[in-house]
């Protein structure tokens, strides 16, 4: 039997009940079908699928404020990765890199 988390699409792929290639791809595909182009793999890794279309408010100032200084409880987003890197740079005093 397939674990339920593999069928619904999860924000963080590390929370999948069955961690295999098929489950990973299905979760990303399911999220993409709901207009959620970002999926995380743990805290430091963000997977993005190009939607080849404009997604309203994806990079708006409202969305940016939503992710500022909040790293849990909301879905994965590029703004969350950028803010975490910025906060780590301020806290630790070390340069950060986003690839």
Phi, psi and omega in degrees: 000150180268137178294140183304322182297334180288338183271330187268343184085121185244153178297320184240116184296340178289347180268003178297141177291323177243111184263093177214171185302315181299317180294320178299310182294321179296318180297316179296318179296318180297314179296318179300319178297337178264008180081014179258096187276348180254135175222137181260157171236091189071191182284322189273348186246131180237125176261133179235135176250126181292119182279350183052033175199161178283129175252113183303136175065011180299322181238029181284165177294331177294315178295320179300314180296326179300325184265352183291123179061021176233115185242007176212158178087351175234159184295164179293146181197154177301324179297326178293319179295315181297317181292321178297318178296317180296314179297320177296323178295318179292319183286311186268341181074016180251146177297149179241155179225135176238122183250000000 
